[in-house]
Short mmCIF file of C-alpha atoms in Angstrom, two decimals:
data_model
loop_
_atom_site.label_atom_id
_atom_site.label_comp_id
_atom_site.label_asym_id
_atom_site.label_seq_id
_atom_site.Cartn_x
_atom_site.Cartn_y
_atom_site.Cartn_z
CA MET E 20 -0.02 0.31 0.18
CA VAL E 21 1.04 3.43 -0.68
CA GLN E 22 1.30 5.34 2.72
CA THR E 23 -1.11 8.13 3.43
CA LEU E 24 -0.66 11.16 4.88
CA ASN E 25 -2.54 13.86 6.44
CA ARG E 26 -2.39 16.48 4.10
CA ARG E 27 -4.87 19.18 5.54
CA ASN E 28 -3.29 18.43 8.82
CA LEU E 29 0.08 18.83 7.61
CA LEU E 30 -0.81 22.11 5.84
CA THR E 31 -1.91 23.24 9.03
CA ILE E 32 1.36 22.25 10.58
CA ALA E 33 3.43 24.79 7.88
CA ALA E 34 1.60 27.31 8.54
CA ALA E 35 1.56 27.72 12.37
CA ALA E 36 5.21 26.53 12.73
CA GLY E 37 5.64 29.54 10.16
CA LEU E 38 3.52 31.94 10.95
CA ALA E 39 1.79 32.13 14.19
CA PRO E 40 2.87 34.40 16.88
CA VAL E 41 4.42 33.20 19.80
CA LEU E 42 1.90 31.96 22.52
CA SER E 43 1.03 33.86 25.60
CA GLY E 44 3.37 33.19 28.24
CA GLU E 45 6.37 31.76 25.86
CA THR E 46 9.74 33.15 25.12
CA ALA E 47 11.14 32.92 21.69
CA ALA E 48 14.64 30.72 22.45
CA ALA E 49 17.79 32.43 22.11
CA THR E 50 20.16 29.77 21.76
CA PRO E 51 22.39 30.25 19.17
CA LEU E 52 23.25 26.89 16.90
CA LYS E 53 25.69 24.47 17.88
CA PHE E 54 28.49 22.48 15.66
CA GLY E 55 30.45 19.86 15.82
CA PRO E 56 34.08 19.31 14.73
CA ALA E 57 34.45 19.83 11.09
CA ARG E 58 35.33 16.74 8.87
CA ALA E 59 36.11 16.91 5.29
CA PHE E 60 32.96 16.13 2.91
CA SER E 61 32.61 15.57 -0.65
CA TYR E 62 29.96 14.00 -2.71
CA ASP E 63 32.11 11.42 -4.10
CA ASP E 64 32.41 10.59 -0.04
CA LEU E 65 28.71 10.40 0.48
CA LYS E 66 28.43 7.85 -2.33
CA THR E 67 31.16 6.02 -0.86
CA MET E 68 29.42 6.27 2.50
CA ALA E 69 25.91 4.77 0.96
CA ARG E 70 27.74 2.17 -1.12
CA GLU E 71 29.52 1.02 2.29
CA ARG E 72 26.66 1.00 4.16
CA ALA E 73 24.87 -1.19 1.81
CA ALA E 74 27.31 -3.68 2.62
CA LYS E 75 25.94 -4.04 6.13
CA PRO E 76 23.07 -4.89 7.93
CA TYR E 77 20.56 -2.35 7.81
CA VAL E 78 20.23 -0.14 11.27
CA ALA E 79 16.83 2.00 11.56
CA PRO E 80 17.63 5.76 12.40
CA PRO E 81 16.93 6.72 15.83
CA ARG E 82 13.79 7.42 17.66
CA PRO E 83 13.36 9.45 20.59
CA ASN E 84 10.87 8.31 23.24
CA PRO E 85 8.05 7.01 21.48
CA GLU E 86 5.35 7.72 23.75
CA ILE E 87 6.34 11.09 23.99
CA VAL E 88 6.54 11.75 20.10
CA GLN E 89 3.26 10.18 19.96
CA ARG E 90 1.58 12.54 21.86
CA ILE E 91 3.08 15.46 19.50
CA ASP E 92 0.06 15.31 17.63
CA TYR E 93 -0.35 18.01 14.50
CA ASP E 94 -1.71 20.68 17.06
CA ASN E 95 1.23 20.28 19.21
CA HIS E 96 3.50 19.86 16.38
CA GLY E 97 2.49 23.49 14.99
CA LYS E 98 3.31 24.61 18.24
CA LEU E 99 7.11 23.67 18.01
CA ARG E 100 8.44 26.96 16.42
CA PHE E 101 12.10 27.13 15.33
CA ASP E 102 13.43 30.36 16.27
CA LYS E 103 14.11 31.87 13.18
CA ASP E 104 16.28 34.27 14.91
CA VAL E 105 18.98 31.52 15.15
CA ALA E 106 18.47 29.65 11.48
CA LEU E 107 21.09 28.32 9.81
CA PHE E 108 22.84 31.05 7.27
CA GLY E 109 20.31 33.19 9.01
CA SER E 110 23.20 35.72 9.17
CA GLY E 111 26.46 36.06 7.33
CA PRO E 112 27.11 34.00 4.14
CA GLY E 113 24.29 32.49 2.53
CA ALA E 114 21.16 33.97 0.54
CA TYR E 115 18.76 31.70 1.87
CA PRO E 116 17.88 30.89 5.71
CA VAL E 117 17.67 27.16 6.97
CA THR E 118 15.09 26.38 9.72
CA PHE E 119 14.56 22.64 11.09
CA GLN E 120 11.54 20.64 12.02
CA HIS E 121 11.08 18.73 15.27
CA VAL E 122 9.98 14.87 15.50
CA GLY E 123 6.45 14.39 15.99
CA ARG E 124 3.60 11.85 15.77
CA TYR E 125 3.66 11.73 12.14
CA PHE E 126 7.63 12.14 11.79
CA PRO E 127 9.30 9.82 14.29
CA LYS E 128 12.48 9.42 13.00
CA THR E 129 15.44 11.54 13.36
CA VAL E 130 17.57 13.13 10.88
CA ARG E 131 21.29 14.35 11.54
CA MET E 132 22.03 18.15 9.95
CA TYR E 133 25.26 19.13 8.64
CA ALA E 134 26.13 22.39 7.64
CA LEU E 135 28.72 22.97 4.74
CA ALA E 136 31.76 25.56 4.43
CA ASN E 137 35.18 24.98 2.01
CA ASN E 138 34.40 21.49 1.58
CA GLN E 139 34.01 20.94 5.41
CA ALA E 140 31.28 19.64 7.49
CA ARG E 141 29.98 20.27 10.82
CA GLU E 142 27.20 18.91 12.47
CA VAL E 143 24.13 21.23 13.42
CA LEU E 144 23.78 19.93 17.46
CA TYR E 145 20.21 19.43 18.43
CA ASP E 146 19.29 21.73 21.46
CA PRO E 147 15.44 21.71 22.60
CA ARG E 148 16.10 25.47 23.28
CA TYR E 149 15.94 26.17 19.57
CA PHE E 150 12.16 25.75 19.52
CA THR E 151 8.90 27.25 21.70
CA ILE E 152 8.42 24.52 24.11
CA SER E 153 6.51 25.41 26.67
CA ALA E 154 6.59 23.61 29.88
CA ASP E 155 3.46 21.69 29.48
CA HIS E 156 4.18 21.14 26.11
CA PRO E 157 4.11 17.23 25.45
CA ALA E 158 7.74 17.93 23.86
CA ALA E 159 8.96 19.33 27.37
CA PRO E 160 10.47 15.92 28.86
CA LEU E 161 12.16 14.96 25.71
CA PRO E 162 15.71 14.90 26.43
CA ALA E 163 18.45 16.50 24.33
CA GLU E 164 20.10 13.04 23.43
CA PRO E 165 19.19 11.81 20.89
CA SER E 166 18.58 14.41 18.47
CA ALA E 167 15.21 15.77 17.44
CA PHE E 168 15.43 16.91 14.45
CA ALA E 169 12.85 15.42 11.94
CA GLY E 170 13.75 17.61 8.69
CA LEU E 171 14.22 21.07 7.09
CA TRP E 172 12.76 23.98 5.64
CA LEU E 173 14.39 26.40 2.81
CA GLN E 174 13.04 29.90 3.66
CA GLU E 175 12.96 32.79 1.27
CA ALA E 176 16.01 35.13 0.85
CA LYS E 177 17.22 37.28 3.40
CA SER E 178 16.31 40.20 0.70
CA GLY E 179 12.86 40.23 1.63
CA ASP E 180 10.73 39.69 4.92
CA TRP E 181 11.54 35.89 5.21
CA LYS E 182 10.54 35.65 8.70
CA LYS E 183 7.01 36.35 7.80
CA GLN E 184 6.78 34.32 4.81
CA GLU E 185 6.55 30.44 4.20
CA PRO E 186 9.38 28.45 3.21
CA TRP E 187 9.68 27.73 -0.25
CA ALA E 188 11.20 23.76 0.13
CA THR E 189 10.75 21.32 2.48
CA TRP E 190 12.18 17.96 3.22
CA LEU E 191 10.30 16.42 6.06
CA GLY E 192 8.89 12.85 6.72
CA ALA E 193 10.63 9.38 5.48
CA SER E 194 12.28 11.04 2.00
CA TYR E 195 9.09 13.17 1.17
CA PHE E 196 10.24 16.65 -0.11
CA ARG E 197 7.97 19.30 -1.55
CA GLY E 198 8.55 23.13 -3.51
CA VAL E 199 6.13 25.90 -3.99
CA GLY E 200 4.71 26.41 -7.16
CA GLU E 201 5.05 29.67 -9.17
CA LEU E 202 1.02 30.38 -8.08
CA GLY E 203 2.39 30.69 -4.11
CA GLN E 204 0.86 27.20 -2.75
CA VAL E 205 2.39 23.65 -1.79
CA GLY E 206 0.39 20.59 -2.52
CA LEU E 207 1.37 17.39 -4.26
CA SER E 208 4.81 16.04 -2.68
CA ALA E 209 7.88 14.36 -4.35
CA ARG E 210 9.97 11.46 -2.93
CA GLY E 211 13.36 10.24 -3.18
CA LEU E 212 12.55 6.76 -3.81
CA ALA E 213 9.11 4.45 -3.94
CA LEU E 214 9.92 0.84 -3.35
CA SER E 215 6.97 -1.28 -5.19
CA PRO E 216 4.18 1.06 -3.55
CA GLY E 217 0.79 -0.57 -4.64
CA GLN E 218 2.26 -4.31 -5.38
CA GLY E 219 1.43 -5.94 -1.86
CA PRO E 220 0.47 -8.18 -0.24
CA GLY E 221 2.95 -6.76 2.52
CA PRO E 222 3.40 -3.08 3.51
CA GLU E 223 5.28 -0.88 1.41
CA GLU E 224 8.75 0.01 2.45
CA PHE E 225 9.30 3.42 2.57
CA PRO E 226 13.40 4.44 2.51
CA ASP E 227 14.67 7.42 4.80
CA PHE E 228 16.26 10.44 4.37
CA VAL E 229 18.76 9.97 7.83
CA ALA E 230 21.26 12.94 7.36
CA PHE E 231 21.31 16.35 5.58
CA TRP E 232 24.58 18.38 4.42
CA ILE E 233 23.62 21.94 3.32
CA ALA E 234 25.89 24.25 1.69
CA PRO E 235 24.33 28.13 1.35
CA ALA E 236 23.84 30.00 -1.69
CA GLU E 237 25.92 32.55 -2.36
CA THR E 238 23.28 34.71 -3.79
CA ASP E 239 19.56 34.37 -4.27
CA ALA E 240 20.16 33.63 -8.09
CA ASP E 241 22.25 30.78 -7.05
CA PRO E 242 21.00 27.37 -5.96
CA VAL E 243 21.02 25.93 -2.50
CA THR E 244 22.53 22.32 -2.57
CA LEU E 245 21.73 19.98 -0.41
CA TYR E 246 23.54 16.57 0.07
CA ALA E 247 21.17 13.30 1.64
CA LEU E 248 21.85 10.07 2.83
CA MET E 249 19.27 7.50 2.17
CA ASP E 250 18.55 4.32 3.86
CA SER E 251 16.46 1.16 4.24
CA PRO E 252 16.19 -2.26 4.71
CA SER E 253 16.75 -2.55 0.72
CA LEU E 254 19.02 -0.30 -0.34
CA SER E 255 21.25 2.62 0.44
CA GLY E 256 21.38 6.14 -1.52
CA ALA E 257 23.26 9.33 -1.87
CA TYR E 258 21.61 12.53 -3.36
CA ARG E 259 22.51 15.90 -4.33
CA PHE E 260 19.86 18.30 -4.77
CA GLN E 261 20.40 21.85 -6.49
CA CYS E 262 17.63 24.25 -5.33
CA ARG E 263 16.64 27.27 -7.37
CA ARG E 264 14.25 29.66 -6.34
CA THR E 265 12.47 30.71 -9.59
CA THR E 266 8.81 31.91 -10.38
CA GLY E 267 8.19 28.45 -8.93
CA VAL E 268 11.16 25.98 -7.51
CA ILE E 269 13.30 23.83 -9.63
CA MET E 270 15.48 20.83 -8.62
CA ASP E 271 18.29 19.16 -10.47
CA ILE E 272 18.26 16.35 -8.65
CA GLU E 273 21.45 13.32 -8.73
CA ALA E 274 20.82 9.75 -6.99
CA THR E 275 23.11 6.85 -6.70
CA LEU E 276 21.63 3.70 -5.10
CA SER E 277 23.55 0.78 -3.74
CA PHE E 278 21.01 -2.30 -3.19
CA ARG E 279 21.08 -4.22 0.02
CA ALA E 280 18.44 -6.80 -1.42
CA ARG E 281 16.56 -7.32 -4.77
CA VAL E 282 13.38 -5.42 -5.62
CA ALA E 283 11.43 -5.81 -8.52
CA HIS E 284 9.87 -2.60 -8.51
CA VAL E 285 12.21 0.63 -8.11
CA GLY E 286 10.35 3.68 -8.17
CA ILE E 287 12.16 6.39 -9.88
CA ALA E 288 11.41 10.37 -9.12
CA PRO E 289 7.92 9.04 -7.78
CA LEU E 290 5.45 12.28 -7.13
CA THR E 291 2.51 11.77 -4.58
CA SER E 292 -0.58 13.40 -4.52
CA MET E 293 -4.32 13.59 -3.72
CA TYR E 294 -7.30 12.95 -6.04
CA TRP E 295 -10.75 12.49 -4.51
CA TYR E 296 -13.03 13.80 -7.07
CA SER E 297 -13.49 16.36 -10.01
CA GLU E 298 -16.04 17.07 -12.99
CA THR E 299 -15.56 13.63 -14.25
CA ALA E 300 -17.33 12.02 -11.38
CA SER E 301 -18.77 14.49 -9.27
CA SER E 302 -19.72 13.79 -5.02
CA ARG E 303 -22.34 16.32 -4.42
CA THR E 304 -23.98 14.10 -2.12
CA ILE E 305 -20.93 13.52 0.09
CA ASP E 306 -19.44 17.22 -0.29
CA TRP E 307 -20.56 20.65 -0.75
CA ARG E 308 -17.50 21.38 -2.94
CA PRO E 309 -17.66 20.84 -6.75
CA GLU E 310 -14.05 19.53 -7.12
CA VAL E 311 -11.36 18.37 -4.58
CA HIS E 312 -8.08 17.37 -5.92
CA ASP E 313 -4.37 18.70 -5.82
CA SER E 314 -3.84 16.79 -9.21
CA ASP E 315 -6.16 16.10 -11.73
CA GLY E 316 -4.20 14.21 -14.13
CA LEU E 317 -1.12 12.84 -15.47
CA ALA E 318 1.00 14.08 -18.23
CA ILE E 319 3.23 11.94 -20.38
CA TRP E 320 6.12 13.24 -23.20
CA THR E 321 7.04 9.89 -24.42
CA GLY E 322 10.42 8.86 -26.08
CA ALA E 323 8.85 9.11 -29.41
CA GLY E 324 7.31 12.30 -28.77
CA GLU E 325 3.67 11.42 -28.27
CA ARG E 326 1.85 13.64 -25.43
CA ILE E 327 -0.77 11.91 -23.48
CA TRP E 328 -2.92 13.05 -20.74
CA ARG E 329 -4.41 10.40 -18.48
CA PRO E 330 -7.13 12.16 -16.19
CA LEU E 331 -7.07 10.70 -12.64
CA ASN E 332 -9.21 8.25 -11.12
CA ASN E 333 -10.49 7.67 -7.40
CA PRO E 334 -10.99 3.70 -8.18
CA PRO E 335 -13.01 1.11 -6.18
CA ARG E 336 -9.71 -0.47 -5.28
CA THR E 337 -6.29 -0.40 -5.77
CA MET E 338 -5.00 0.27 -9.72
CA THR E 339 -1.51 0.43 -11.15
CA SER E 340 -1.49 1.41 -14.53
CA SER E 341 2.00 0.87 -16.52
CA PHE E 342 2.71 3.26 -19.69
CA VAL E 343 5.59 1.17 -21.59
CA ASP E 344 8.26 3.73 -22.95
CA ALA E 345 12.21 3.73 -23.61
CA ALA E 346 13.84 6.97 -22.66
CA PRO E 347 10.99 8.99 -21.73
CA ARG E 348 11.30 13.01 -22.22
CA GLY E 349 9.08 13.76 -19.09
CA PHE E 350 6.11 12.97 -16.91
CA GLY E 351 4.12 14.84 -14.34
CA LEU E 352 1.07 15.24 -12.09
CA LEU E 353 -0.71 18.21 -12.98
CA GLN E 354 -3.21 20.65 -11.81
CA ARG E 355 -4.67 21.89 -15.19
CA ASP E 356 -7.75 23.01 -13.56
CA ARG E 357 -7.20 26.68 -12.43
CA GLU E 358 -10.75 28.16 -11.76
CA PHE E 359 -11.79 28.55 -8.43
CA LEU E 360 -15.31 28.50 -8.66
CA HIS E 361 -14.86 24.85 -9.74
CA TYR E 362 -13.71 23.97 -6.15
CA LEU E 363 -14.97 27.01 -3.90
CA ASP E 364 -12.38 26.35 -1.13
CA GLY E 365 -10.20 28.77 0.95
CA VAL E 366 -7.41 26.21 0.98
CA LYS E 367 -6.87 27.17 -2.66
CA TYR E 368 -6.87 24.06 -4.69
CA GLU E 369 -7.03 26.09 -8.11
CA LYS E 370 -3.42 27.40 -7.10
CA ARG E 371 -1.81 23.99 -5.99
CA PRO E 372 1.42 23.36 -8.13
CA SER E 373 2.16 21.12 -10.92
CA ALA E 374 5.14 18.92 -10.66
CA TRP E 375 7.25 17.74 -13.51
CA VAL E 376 9.87 15.01 -14.20
CA GLU E 377 12.65 16.08 -16.95
CA PRO E 378 15.22 12.99 -17.13
CA LEU E 379 18.84 14.06 -17.75
CA GLY E 380 20.11 11.44 -19.77
CA ASP E 381 18.69 7.98 -21.11
CA TRP E 382 16.77 6.13 -18.62
CA GLY E 383 16.64 3.41 -21.16
CA ARG E 384 13.48 0.80 -21.02
CA GLY E 385 10.96 0.79 -18.45
CA ALA E 386 7.06 2.30 -17.74
CA VAL E 387 5.43 5.42 -16.37
CA GLN E 388 3.65 3.71 -13.69
CA LEU E 389 0.36 5.21 -12.08
CA VAL E 390 -0.88 3.94 -8.42
CA GLU E 391 -4.13 4.82 -7.81
CA LEU E 392 -5.80 3.91 -4.20
CA ASN E 393 -9.36 4.53 -3.14
CA THR E 394 -10.22 7.03 -0.59
CA ASP E 395 -13.37 8.55 0.88
CA ASP E 396 -11.68 12.29 2.22
CA GLU E 397 -9.27 14.70 0.77
CA ILE E 398 -6.60 13.84 4.11
CA HIS E 399 -5.00 11.11 2.21
CA ASP E 400 -2.35 11.20 -0.90
CA ASN E 401 -3.67 8.41 -2.70
CA ILE E 402 -1.81 8.85 -6.03
CA VAL E 403 1.63 7.84 -6.90
CA ALA E 404 3.34 8.47 -10.51
CA MET E 405 6.94 7.49 -11.10
CA TRP E 406 9.69 5.79 -13.40
CA VAL E 407 9.68 1.85 -13.22
CA PRO E 408 13.38 0.47 -14.97
CA GLU E 409 12.27 -2.53 -16.83
CA THR E 410 15.12 -4.74 -14.55
CA ALA E 411 15.04 -5.41 -11.26
CA ALA E 412 17.68 -4.31 -8.89
CA GLU E 413 19.98 -7.06 -7.67
CA PRO E 414 21.82 -7.14 -4.04
CA GLY E 415 25.11 -5.33 -4.96
CA GLN E 416 24.02 -3.21 -7.70
CA SER E 417 24.70 0.12 -7.89
CA ARG E 418 22.11 2.46 -10.35
CA GLU E 419 22.29 6.36 -11.02
CA TYR E 420 19.96 8.64 -12.30
CA ARG E 421 19.65 12.44 -13.12
CA TYR E 422 16.78 14.18 -13.57
CA ARG E 423 15.19 18.05 -13.28
CA LEU E 424 12.17 18.69 -11.07
CA HIS E 425 10.10 21.57 -11.82
CA TRP E 426 7.43 23.07 -9.40
CA LEU E 427 5.36 25.22 -11.60
CA ALA E 428 1.95 26.12 -12.43
CA ASP E 429 1.99 24.06 -15.57
CA GLU E 430 4.28 21.69 -17.71
CA PRO E 431 7.58 23.46 -18.63
CA TYR E 432 7.44 22.34 -22.10
CA ALA E 433 4.38 23.05 -23.86
CA THR E 434 2.96 21.01 -26.56
CA PRO E 435 1.96 22.67 -30.15
CA LEU E 436 -1.16 20.15 -29.90
CA ALA E 437 -4.41 20.96 -28.19
CA ARG E 438 -4.68 19.79 -24.47
CA VAL E 439 -7.27 18.26 -22.96
CA VAL E 440 -9.37 20.29 -20.30
CA ALA E 441 -12.05 18.20 -18.97
CA THR E 442 -13.17 14.67 -18.95
CA ARG E 443 -17.20 14.37 -17.97
CA LEU E 444 -18.89 11.19 -17.55
CA GLY E 445 -23.05 10.68 -17.90
CA ARG E 446 -25.99 8.49 -18.53
CA GLY E 447 -25.82 7.01 -22.31
CA GLY E 448 -28.02 7.43 -24.88
CA GLN E 449 -30.32 10.87 -26.05
CA PRO E 450 -32.50 12.89 -24.24
CA GLY E 451 -36.05 11.77 -24.38
CA GLN E 452 -35.70 8.33 -24.94
CA PRO E 453 -35.06 5.15 -22.89
CA ARG E 454 -31.54 5.42 -21.33
CA PRO E 455 -29.80 1.94 -22.47
CA GLN E 456 -28.64 -0.09 -19.57
CA GLY E 457 -24.67 -0.72 -19.89
CA VAL E 458 -24.10 2.42 -21.71
CA ARG E 459 -22.07 5.54 -20.58
CA LYS E 460 -21.51 8.67 -22.11
CA PHE E 461 -18.16 10.27 -22.46
CA LEU E 462 -17.42 14.17 -23.08
CA VAL E 463 -13.90 15.06 -23.55
CA GLU E 464 -12.89 18.95 -23.87
CA PHE E 465 -9.82 19.94 -25.65
CA LYS E 466 -8.58 23.22 -26.10
CA GLY E 467 -5.68 25.17 -28.20
CA GLY E 468 -3.21 24.32 -30.84
CA PRO E 469 -4.49 23.69 -34.28
CA LEU E 470 -7.90 23.64 -33.03
CA THR E 471 -7.66 27.77 -32.59
CA ASN E 472 -7.59 28.79 -36.30
CA LEU E 473 -9.45 26.11 -38.18
CA PRO E 474 -10.92 26.94 -41.45
CA LYS E 475 -14.78 27.44 -41.25
CA GLY E 476 -17.18 24.91 -41.31
CA THR E 477 -14.04 22.33 -40.59
CA ILE E 478 -14.72 19.78 -37.71
CA PRO E 479 -12.06 17.91 -35.99
CA GLU E 480 -12.49 14.10 -36.21
CA PRO E 481 -12.32 11.89 -32.92
CA VAL E 482 -10.18 8.99 -32.96
CA LEU E 483 -11.11 6.16 -30.62
CA SER E 484 -10.42 2.97 -29.16
CA ALA E 485 -11.06 0.86 -26.19
CA SER E 486 -9.77 -2.32 -24.75
CA ARG E 487 -12.76 -3.98 -24.54
CA GLY E 488 -16.80 -2.73 -25.39
CA THR E 489 -18.90 -1.49 -28.48
CA PHE E 490 -19.07 2.61 -29.26
CA GLY E 491 -22.31 3.53 -30.21
CA GLU E 492 -22.77 4.69 -33.88
CA TYR E 493 -23.69 8.35 -32.11
CA LYS E 494 -20.50 10.69 -32.06
CA TYR E 495 -20.61 14.46 -32.12
CA THR E 496 -17.89 16.82 -31.86
CA GLU E 497 -18.68 20.63 -31.65
CA ALA E 498 -17.06 23.97 -30.59
CA VAL E 499 -17.78 24.70 -27.06
CA PRO E 500 -20.74 27.44 -27.31
CA ASN E 501 -18.47 29.65 -24.76
CA ASP E 502 -17.00 31.90 -27.68
CA VAL E 503 -13.24 30.92 -26.33
CA PRO E 504 -11.41 30.33 -29.88
CA GLY E 505 -10.19 26.46 -30.03
CA HIS E 506 -12.12 25.01 -27.54
CA TRP E 507 -13.80 21.73 -28.81
CA ARG E 508 -15.33 19.03 -27.50
CA THR E 509 -16.48 15.45 -28.92
CA GLN E 510 -18.77 12.99 -27.02
CA PHE E 511 -19.68 9.73 -27.92
CA ASP E 512 -21.32 6.69 -25.93
CA LEU E 513 -19.55 2.89 -25.06
CA LYS E 514 -21.26 -0.02 -23.81
CA VAL E 515 -19.56 -2.68 -22.23
CA GLU E 516 -20.54 -6.14 -19.98
CA GLY E 517 -19.03 -6.92 -16.64
CA ASN E 518 -17.32 -4.56 -14.01
CA ASP E 519 -13.51 -4.97 -15.12
CA PRO E 520 -11.92 -1.97 -16.14
CA VAL E 521 -11.86 -0.50 -19.69
CA GLU E 522 -8.77 1.24 -20.74
CA MET E 523 -9.95 3.87 -23.55
CA ARG E 524 -8.22 6.15 -25.95
CA CYS E 525 -9.26 9.28 -27.89
CA PHE E 526 -7.27 12.08 -29.76
CA LEU E 527 -8.59 14.47 -32.48
CA LYS E 528 -7.06 15.37 -35.75
CA VAL E 529 -7.55 17.76 -38.79
CA GLY E 530 -7.58 15.97 -41.97
CA ASP E 531 -4.15 13.82 -41.87
CA GLN E 532 -2.67 15.79 -39.24
CA VAL E 533 -3.15 14.90 -35.18
CA ALA E 534 -4.43 18.01 -33.56
CA SER E 535 -4.48 17.15 -29.89
CA GLU E 536 -2.66 15.39 -27.07
CA THR E 537 -3.87 11.70 -26.39
CA TRP E 538 -6.58 11.22 -24.29
CA LEU E 539 -6.27 7.84 -21.78
CA TYR E 540 -8.95 6.88 -19.65
CA GLN E 541 -9.43 3.83 -17.34
CA TYR E 542 -13.40 3.66 -17.14
CA HIS E 543 -14.47 1.48 -14.13
CA PRO E 544 -18.17 0.04 -14.90
CA GLY E 545 -19.12 -0.79 -11.95
CA ALA E 546 -18.33 2.12 -9.89
#
């Protein structure tokens, strides 16, 4: 199973820890950061460390007193505010200050932190006085050892009023991390690695980032460089993140993985998001909002150049879809619907970022794999998209991957073709006539590209296929009557028996020319 995270609560933690005032009766910490002795460090050293670690039995990262940590729920975790006056790189060199996060119920494992300067690393030594911990707070009884750091935040540049702003990138919990999109919101998460998510029958293995080495950016135009050590029962890994604050966030990521055990499904550059429902299959009877999702589709740019849009599902059971490819050009979980009236929610789903994975170098053969879990609420991440190499990883083997991760409003390399902007389902048949059993109507909207300036009287032709079932004779394509140039919709019926999923495919063409990206959809007749 894919790990589920309480998303709305985690956003509450971020807001509380970043912006809430000091509670009455509390005093801010005034203890400056303390450091351990300096030791030489390089990325090659880290890769050697990971390789040597993988040759030894796995040892889990320390956990401070579990009974105490369990009582640090999301409300109490939000009160554990790091004193920004003592932030790493908050004064002196470094354009972007770094603050740290405390362990809690949802982040019980510790992470060691190191500051880098002149190829020397010094550990940031934990002290509870870095945090606002009142005498009656559940964390108050925790001793100073072992360290209670759980993660880190990259704050906005010191050239601005950074102490009143939320962070632009965070690493917190297992190997999860996220960036701010260009619309100023966080939403979906990325992970360092995913090991056989959704494959069962046992629980999924979640690798941890157990240590970070942080190098400052000289100016706010330069990248912050983070190095991370990953560890889990199956592997150890060395990561390098070069993070740039742009209109959104751009991360250049390198990973060297050394395997302790055989892993059949290695998920490279995994993205994790939430999809409850959208216009495709509304849930008005269980919630007042028209749509609730962080992402509404998986976009793929294949090695052969095809552009694919796969609307997300909230399936009746866990489903894994594989899109076989070689040397993919990119994939991502996107939030295309940007209309507030489609959500009506103050948490700003319409501004959630899209995340796009751009492979650097040839990733060989494999598949973009999409795992979708059923959910009955918005608090759980139920979507994972990742690249899965064709061959399993074997004990003693090492693999290297490089990619660029874009946190933006849209995919960074726009297609010249029309894009899918909505998928809608309804009852099959025609108004005023008996509705046939087992028939579902589909309406797919496309916009832009070659559809924008069609000669008068030209109507795009839908090209349809399905893994099973029969399309009805009635197929209809028209310009959407909203006076928006290039906005078209096609509708068709599909008759199918039984409840097994149906894989569907559609694109528009004008004459002999492809005019749109390819719509792929997994239809669940019994849902």
